PDB file of N, CA and C in Angstrom:
ATOM      1  N   UNK M  30     109.401 209.003  -0.763  1.00 86.00           N
ATOM      2  CA  UNK M  30     109.558 207.721  -0.104  1.00 86.00           C
ATOM      3  C   UNK M  30     108.208 207.044   0.131  1.00 86.00           C
ATOM      4  N   UNK M  31     107.247 207.846   0.606  1.00 90.00           N
ATOM      5  CA  UNK M  31     105.916 207.292   0.857  1.00 90.00           C
ATOM      6  C   UNK M  31     105.273 206.794  -0.436  1.00 90.00           C
ATOM      7  N   UNK M  32     105.541 207.524  -1.508  1.00 91.00           N
ATOM      8  CA  UNK M  32     104.983 207.120  -2.811  1.00 91.00           C
ATOM      9  C   UNK M  32     105.568 205.777  -3.245  1.00 91.00           C
ATOM     10  N   UNK M  33     106.842 205.618  -3.015  1.00 92.00           N
ATOM     11  CA  UNK M  33     107.515 204.358  -3.380  1.00 92.00           C
ATOM     12  C   UNK M  33     106.965 203.196  -2.539  1.00 92.00           C
ATOM     13  N   UNK M  34     106.740 203.449  -1.251  1.00 93.00           N
ATOM     14  CA  UNK M  34     106.166 202.425  -0.377  1.00 93.00           C
ATOM     15  C   UNK M  34     104.768 202.061  -0.860  1.00 93.00           C
ATOM     16  N   UNK M  35     103.992 203.064  -1.236  1.00 92.00           N
ATOM     17  CA  UNK M  35     102.636 202.820  -1.737  1.00 92.00           C
ATOM     18  C   UNK M  35     102.681 201.984  -3.020  1.00 92.00           C
ATOM     19  N   UNK M  36     103.608 202.298  -3.910  1.00 94.00           N
ATOM     20  CA  UNK M  36     103.761 201.523  -5.147  1.00 94.00           C
ATOM     21  C   UNK M  36     104.120 200.073  -4.828  1.00 94.00           C
ATOM     22  N   UNK M  37     105.000 199.884  -3.873  1.00 93.00           N
ATOM     23  CA  UNK M  37     105.390 198.529  -3.479  1.00 93.00           C
ATOM     24  C   UNK M  37     104.209 197.779  -2.863  1.00 93.00           C
ATOM     25  N   UNK M  38     103.446 198.471  -2.028  1.00 95.00           N
ATOM     26  CA  UNK M  38     102.259 197.845  -1.439  1.00 95.00           C
ATOM     27  C   UNK M  38     101.264 197.442  -2.524  1.00 95.00           C
ATOM     28  N   UNK M  39     101.075 198.331  -3.497  1.00 94.00           N
ATOM     29  CA  UNK M  39     100.167 198.024  -4.614  1.00 94.00           C
ATOM     30  C   UNK M  39     100.676 196.825  -5.411  1.00 94.00           C
ATOM     31  N   UNK M  40     101.981 196.799  -5.635  1.00 95.00           N
ATOM     32  CA  UNK M  40     102.579 195.683  -6.370  1.00 95.00           C
ATOM     33  C   UNK M  40     102.392 194.381  -5.605  1.00 95.00           C
ATOM     34  N   UNK M  41     102.582 194.431  -4.297  1.00 95.00           N
ATOM     35  CA  UNK M  41     102.390 193.241  -3.466  1.00 95.00           C
ATOM     36  C   UNK M  41     100.936 192.778  -3.551  1.00 95.00           C
ATOM     37  N   UNK M  42      99.995 193.704  -3.521  1.00 95.00           N
ATOM     38  CA  UNK M  42      98.577 193.352  -3.623  1.00 95.00           C
ATOM     39  C   UNK M  42      98.275 192.676  -4.964  1.00 95.00           C
ATOM     40  N   UNK M  43      98.831 193.223  -6.026  1.00 95.00           N
ATOM     41  CA  UNK M  43      98.629 192.634  -7.354  1.00 95.00           C
ATOM     42  C   UNK M  43      99.219 191.229  -7.396  1.00 95.00           C
ATOM     43  N   UNK M  44     100.408 191.072  -6.843  1.00 95.00           N
ATOM     44  CA  UNK M  44     101.050 189.755  -6.823  1.00 95.00           C
ATOM     45  C   UNK M  44     100.244 188.762  -5.995  1.00 95.00           C
ATOM     46  N   UNK M  45      99.691 189.215  -4.882  1.00 95.00           N
ATOM     47  CA  UNK M  45      98.885 188.326  -4.051  1.00 95.00           C
ATOM     48  C   UNK M  45      97.629 187.881  -4.795  1.00 95.00           C
ATOM     49  N   UNK M  46      96.995 188.822  -5.500  1.00 94.00           N
ATOM     50  CA  UNK M  46      95.803 188.461  -6.279  1.00 94.00           C
ATOM     51  C   UNK M  46      96.175 187.499  -7.402  1.00 94.00           C
ATOM     52  N   UNK M  47      97.319 187.742  -8.022  1.00 95.00           N
ATOM     53  CA  UNK M  47      97.785 186.848  -9.081  1.00 95.00           C
ATOM     54  C   UNK M  47      98.036 185.454  -8.518  1.00 95.00           C
ATOM     55  N   UNK M  48      98.663 185.386  -7.363  1.00 95.00           N
ATOM     56  CA  UNK M  48      98.924 184.093  -6.729  1.00 95.00           C
ATOM     57  C   UNK M  48      97.628 183.388  -6.364  1.00 95.00           C
ATOM     58  N   UNK M  49      96.647 184.147  -5.864  1.00 96.00           N
ATOM     59  CA  UNK M  49      95.350 183.556  -5.530  1.00 96.00           C
ATOM     60  C   UNK M  49      94.685 182.988  -6.782  1.00 96.00           C
ATOM     61  N   UNK M  50      94.760 183.743  -7.866  1.00 95.00           N
ATOM     62  CA  UNK M  50      94.180 183.281  -9.126  1.00 95.00           C
ATOM     63  C   UNK M  50      94.883 182.025  -9.611  1.00 95.00           C
ATOM     64  N   UNK M  51      96.199 182.017  -9.519  1.00 96.00           N
ATOM     65  CA  UNK M  51      96.953 180.834  -9.933  1.00 96.00           C
ATOM     66  C   UNK M  51      96.613 179.636  -9.059  1.00 96.00           C
ATOM     67  N   UNK M  52      96.445 179.858  -7.765  1.00 96.00           N
ATOM     68  CA  UNK M  52      96.085 178.776  -6.855  1.00 96.00           C
ATOM     69  C   UNK M  52      94.708 178.220  -7.213  1.00 96.00           C
ATOM     70  N   UNK M  53      93.768 179.095  -7.508  1.00 97.00           N
ATOM     71  CA  UNK M  53      92.433 178.643  -7.911  1.00 97.00           C
ATOM     72  C   UNK M  53      92.506 177.836  -9.212  1.00 97.00           C
ATOM     73  N   UNK M  54      93.328 178.295 -10.146  1.00 97.00           N
ATOM     74  CA  UNK M  54      93.500 177.571 -11.409  1.00 97.00           C
ATOM     75  C   UNK M  54      94.093 176.190 -11.151  1.00 97.00           C
ATOM     76  N   UNK M  55      95.072 176.120 -10.272  1.00 97.00           N
ATOM     77  CA  UNK M  55      95.681 174.835  -9.921  1.00 97.00           C
ATOM     78  C   UNK M  55      94.641 173.914  -9.300  1.00 97.00           C
ATOM     79  N   UNK M  56      93.791 174.462  -8.433  1.00 97.00           N
ATOM     80  CA  UNK M  56      92.743 173.653  -7.806  1.00 97.00           C
ATOM     81  C   UNK M  56      91.766 173.116  -8.844  1.00 97.00           C
ATOM     82  N   UNK M  57      91.439 173.935  -9.837  1.00 97.00           N
ATOM     83  CA  UNK M  57      90.547 173.486 -10.911  1.00 97.00           C
ATOM     84  C   UNK M  57      91.203 172.348 -11.690  1.00 97.00           C
ATOM     85  N   UNK M  58      92.468 172.505 -12.037  1.00 97.00           N
ATOM     86  CA  UNK M  58      93.183 171.439 -12.749  1.00 97.00           C
ATOM     87  C   UNK M  58      93.277 170.174 -11.898  1.00 97.00           C
ATOM     88  N   UNK M  59      93.523 170.346 -10.615  1.00 97.00           N
ATOM     89  CA  UNK M  59      93.613 169.206  -9.712  1.00 97.00           C
ATOM     90  C   UNK M  59      92.292 168.434  -9.691  1.00 97.00           C
ATOM     91  N   UNK M  60      91.182 169.160  -9.608  1.00 97.00           N
ATOM     92  CA  UNK M  60      89.872 168.505  -9.605  1.00 97.00           C
ATOM     93  C   UNK M  60      89.611 167.823 -10.943  1.00 97.00           C
ATOM     94  N   UNK M  61      90.018 168.476 -12.035  1.00 97.00           N
ATOM     95  CA  UNK M  61      89.866 167.904 -13.369  1.00 97.00           C
ATOM     96  C   UNK M  61      90.620 166.574 -13.464  1.00 97.00           C
ATOM     97  N   UNK M  62      91.838 166.554 -12.943  1.00 97.00           N
ATOM     98  CA  UNK M  62      92.644 165.329 -12.971  1.00 97.00           C
ATOM     99  C   UNK M  62      91.996 164.243 -12.121  1.00 97.00           C
ATOM    100  N   UNK M  63      91.498 164.613 -10.942  1.00 96.00           N
ATOM    101  CA  UNK M  63      90.829 163.632 -10.081  1.00 96.00           C
ATOM    102  C   UNK M  63      89.594 163.059 -10.771  1.00 96.00           C
ATOM    103  N   UNK M  64      88.806 163.937 -11.396  1.00 96.00           N
ATOM    104  CA  UNK M  64      87.598 163.478 -12.091  1.00 96.00           C
ATOM    105  C   UNK M  64      87.956 162.549 -13.244  1.00 96.00           C
ATOM    106  N   UNK M  65      88.977 162.918 -14.014  1.00 96.00           N
ATOM    107  CA  UNK M  65      89.388 162.080 -15.140  1.00 96.00           C
ATOM    108  C   UNK M  65      89.934 160.742 -14.666  1.00 96.00           C
ATOM    109  N   UNK M  66      90.663 160.754 -13.565  1.00 95.00           N
ATOM    110  CA  UNK M  66      91.179 159.506 -13.004  1.00 95.00           C
ATOM    111  C   UNK M  66      90.033 158.599 -12.596  1.00 95.00           C
ATOM    112  N   UNK M  67      89.035 159.186 -11.968  1.00 93.00           N
ATOM    113  CA  UNK M  67      87.866 158.410 -11.544  1.00 93.00           C
ATOM    114  C   UNK M  67      87.130 157.832 -12.752  1.00 93.00           C
ATOM    115  N   UNK M  68      86.936 158.663 -13.773  1.00 94.00           N
ATOM    116  CA  UNK M  68      86.252 158.183 -14.978  1.00 94.00           C
ATOM    117  C   UNK M  68      87.062 157.101 -15.680  1.00 94.00           C
ATOM    118  N   UNK M  69      88.372 157.269 -15.708  1.00 94.00           N
ATOM    119  CA  UNK M  69      89.235 156.270 -16.337  1.00 94.00           C
ATOM    120  C   UNK M  69      89.130 154.938 -15.609  1.00 94.00           C
ATOM    121  N   UNK M  70      89.125 154.983 -14.281  1.00 93.00           N
ATOM    122  CA  UNK M  70      88.994 153.747 -13.496  1.00 93.00           C
ATOM    123  C   UNK M  70      87.653 153.075 -13.773  1.00 93.00           C
ATOM    124  N   UNK M  71      86.591 153.877 -13.881  1.00 92.00           N
ATOM    125  CA  UNK M  71      85.268 153.313 -14.179  1.00 92.00           C
ATOM    126  C   UNK M  71      85.263 152.684 -15.574  1.00 92.00           C
ATOM    127  N   UNK M  72      85.884 153.364 -16.538  1.00 91.00           N
ATOM    128  CA  UNK M  72      85.944 152.840 -17.900  1.00 91.00           C
ATOM    129  C   UNK M  72      86.710 151.524 -17.928  1.00 91.00           C
ATOM    130  N   UNK M  73      87.841 151.483 -17.239  1.00 92.00           N
ATOM    131  CA  UNK M  73      88.645 150.255 -17.199  1.00 92.00           C
ATOM    132  C   UNK M  73      87.850 149.122 -16.566  1.00 92.00           C
ATOM    133  N   UNK M  74      87.125 149.426 -15.495  1.00 90.00           N
ATOM    134  CA  UNK M  74      86.311 148.395 -14.837  1.00 90.00           C
ATOM    135  C   UNK M  74      85.247 147.864 -15.791  1.00 90.00           C
ATOM    136  N   UNK M  75      84.590 148.753 -16.531  1.00 90.00           N
ATOM    137  CA  UNK M  75      83.574 148.307 -17.488  1.00 90.00           C
ATOM    138  C   UNK M  75      84.212 147.490 -18.606  1.00 90.00           C
ATOM    139  N   UNK M  76      85.383 147.922 -19.081  1.00 89.00           N
ATOM    140  CA  UNK M  76      86.077 147.195 -20.128  1.00 89.00           C
ATOM    141  C   UNK M  76      86.453 145.801 -19.642  1.00 89.00           C
ATOM    142  N   UNK M  77      86.908 145.708 -18.390  1.00 90.00           N
ATOM    143  CA  UNK M  77      87.258 144.400 -17.831  1.00 90.00           C
ATOM    144  C   UNK M  77      86.022 143.516 -17.729  1.00 90.00           C
ATOM    145  N   UNK M  78      84.879 144.113 -17.384  1.00 91.00           N
ATOM    146  CA  UNK M  78      83.634 143.345 -17.333  1.00 91.00           C
ATOM    147  C   UNK M  78      83.273 142.811 -18.714  1.00 91.00           C
ATOM    148  N   UNK M  79      83.427 143.653 -19.731  1.00 93.00           N
ATOM    149  CA  UNK M  79      83.141 143.219 -21.104  1.00 93.00           C
ATOM    150  C   UNK M  79      84.098 142.101 -21.499  1.00 93.00           C
ATOM    151  N   UNK M  80      85.366 142.270 -21.148  1.00 90.00           N
ATOM    152  CA  UNK M  80      86.376 141.255 -21.451  1.00 90.00           C
ATOM    153  C   UNK M  80      86.020 139.928 -20.777  1.00 90.00           C
ATOM    154  N   UNK M  81      85.577 139.993 -19.528  1.00 92.00           N
ATOM    155  CA  UNK M  81      85.168 138.778 -18.815  1.00 92.00           C
ATOM    156  C   UNK M  81      83.941 138.146 -19.472  1.00 92.00           C
ATOM    157  N   UNK M  82      83.001 138.979 -19.919  1.00 94.00           N
ATOM    158  CA  UNK M  82      81.810 138.465 -20.606  1.00 94.00           C
ATOM    159  C   UNK M  82      82.202 137.744 -21.896  1.00 94.00           C
ATOM    160  N   UNK M  83      83.133 138.326 -22.635  1.00 95.00           N
ATOM    161  CA  UNK M  83      83.590 137.703 -23.885  1.00 95.00           C
ATOM    162  C   UNK M  83      84.242 136.355 -23.586  1.00 95.00           C
ATOM    163  N   UNK M  84      85.078 136.313 -22.557  1.00 94.00           N
ATOM    164  CA  UNK M  84      85.714 135.042 -22.174  1.00 94.00           C
ATOM    165  C   UNK M  84      84.667 133.993 -21.809  1.00 94.00           C
ATOM    166  N   UNK M  85      83.644 134.405 -21.072  1.00 95.00           N
ATOM    167  CA  UNK M  85      82.587 133.474 -20.667  1.00 95.00           C
ATOM    168  C   UNK M  85      81.826 132.958 -21.889  1.00 95.00           C
ATOM    169  N   UNK M  86      81.536 133.840 -22.841  1.00 97.00           N
ATOM    170  CA  UNK M  86      80.827 133.434 -24.061  1.00 97.00           C
ATOM    171  C   UNK M  86      81.678 132.458 -24.866  1.00 97.00           C
ATOM    172  N   UNK M  87      82.970 132.744 -24.971  1.00 97.00           N
ATOM    173  CA  UNK M  87      83.871 131.846 -25.704  1.00 97.00           C
ATOM    174  C   UNK M  87      83.897 130.476 -25.041  1.00 97.00           C
ATOM    175  N   UNK M  88      83.960 130.453 -23.709  1.00 96.00           N
ATOM    176  CA  UNK M  88      83.942 129.175 -22.988  1.00 96.00           C
ATOM    177  C   UNK M  88      82.649 128.414 -23.257  1.00 96.00           C
ATOM    178  N   UNK M  89      81.529 129.133 -23.289  1.00 97.00           N
ATOM    179  CA  UNK M  89      80.244 128.482 -23.560  1.00 97.00           C
ATOM    180  C   UNK M  89      80.206 127.918 -24.980  1.00 97.00           C
ATOM    181  N   UNK M  90      80.716 128.686 -25.931  1.00 97.00           N
ATOM    182  CA  UNK M  90      80.750 128.216 -27.325  1.00 97.00           C
ATOM    183  C   UNK M  90      81.641 126.981 -27.434  1.00 97.00           C
ATOM    184  N   UNK M  91      82.809 127.029 -26.787  1.00 96.00           N
ATOM    185  CA  UNK M  91      83.702 125.868 -26.816  1.00 96.00           C
ATOM    186  C   UNK M  91      83.045 124.654 -26.175  1.00 96.00           C
ATOM    187  N   UNK M  92      82.291 124.875 -25.103  1.00 95.00           N
ATOM    188  CA  UNK M  92      81.562 123.780 -24.464  1.00 95.00           C
ATOM    189  C   UNK M  92      80.510 123.198 -25.390  1.00 95.00           C
ATOM    190  N   UNK M  93      79.796 124.053 -26.113  1.00 95.00           N
ATOM    191  CA  UNK M  93      78.788 123.577 -27.068  1.00 95.00           C
ATOM    192  C   UNK M  93      79.438 122.791 -28.202  1.00 95.00           C
ATOM    193  N   UNK M  94      80.578 123.289 -28.693  1.00 95.00           N
ATOM    194  CA  UNK M  94      81.286 122.589 -29.774  1.00 95.00           C
ATOM    195  C   UNK M  94      81.737 121.214 -29.285  1.00 95.00           C
ATOM    196  N   UNK M  95      82.275 121.156 -28.076  1.00 92.00           N
ATOM    197  CA  UNK M  95      82.732 119.884 -27.514  1.00 92.00           C
ATOM    198  C   UNK M  95      81.557 118.919 -27.372  1.00 92.00           C
ATOM    199  N   UNK M  96      80.427 119.418 -26.850  1.00 92.00           N
ATOM    200  CA  UNK M  96      79.232 118.579 -26.695  1.00 92.00           C
ATOM    201  C   UNK M  96      78.745 118.090 -28.051  1.00 92.00           C
ATOM    202  N   UNK M  97      78.737 118.974 -29.037  1.00 89.00           N
ATOM    203  CA  UNK M  97      78.286 118.607 -30.383  1.00 89.00           C
ATOM    204  C   UNK M  97      79.201 117.543 -30.978  1.00 89.00           C
ATOM    205  N   UNK M  98      80.505 117.698 -30.813  1.00 89.00           N
ATOM    206  CA  UNK M  98      81.461 116.738 -31.370  1.00 89.00           C
ATOM    207  C   UNK M  98      81.373 115.376 -30.682  1.00 89.00           C
ATOM    208  N   UNK M  99      80.983 115.367 -29.418  1.00 87.00           N
ATOM    209  CA  UNK M  99      80.862 114.102 -28.693  1.00 87.00           C
ATOM    210  C   UNK M  99      79.619 113.327 -29.111  1.00 87.00           C
ATOM    211  N   UNK M 100      78.646 113.997 -29.673  1.00 81.00           N
ATOM    212  CA  UNK M 100      77.399 113.310 -30.042  1.00 81.00           C
ATOM    213  C   UNK M 100      77.490 112.659 -31.372  1.00 81.00           C
TER     214      UNK M 100
END
């Protein structure tokens, strides 16, 4: 009986270590997702800035064309 209890205790210890390892792995994935989300937001912000710059350049070109045509 004592041997069986010892085996169960050992099994519980192994399961607890496995759960701890899985929890650590989940935390690593969670941080990875947070980091990627942050980088994605930064990329989108930069892309929007580029898009705004392109719109501004197009407006300037259209203004120059209009000025040229009026002369």
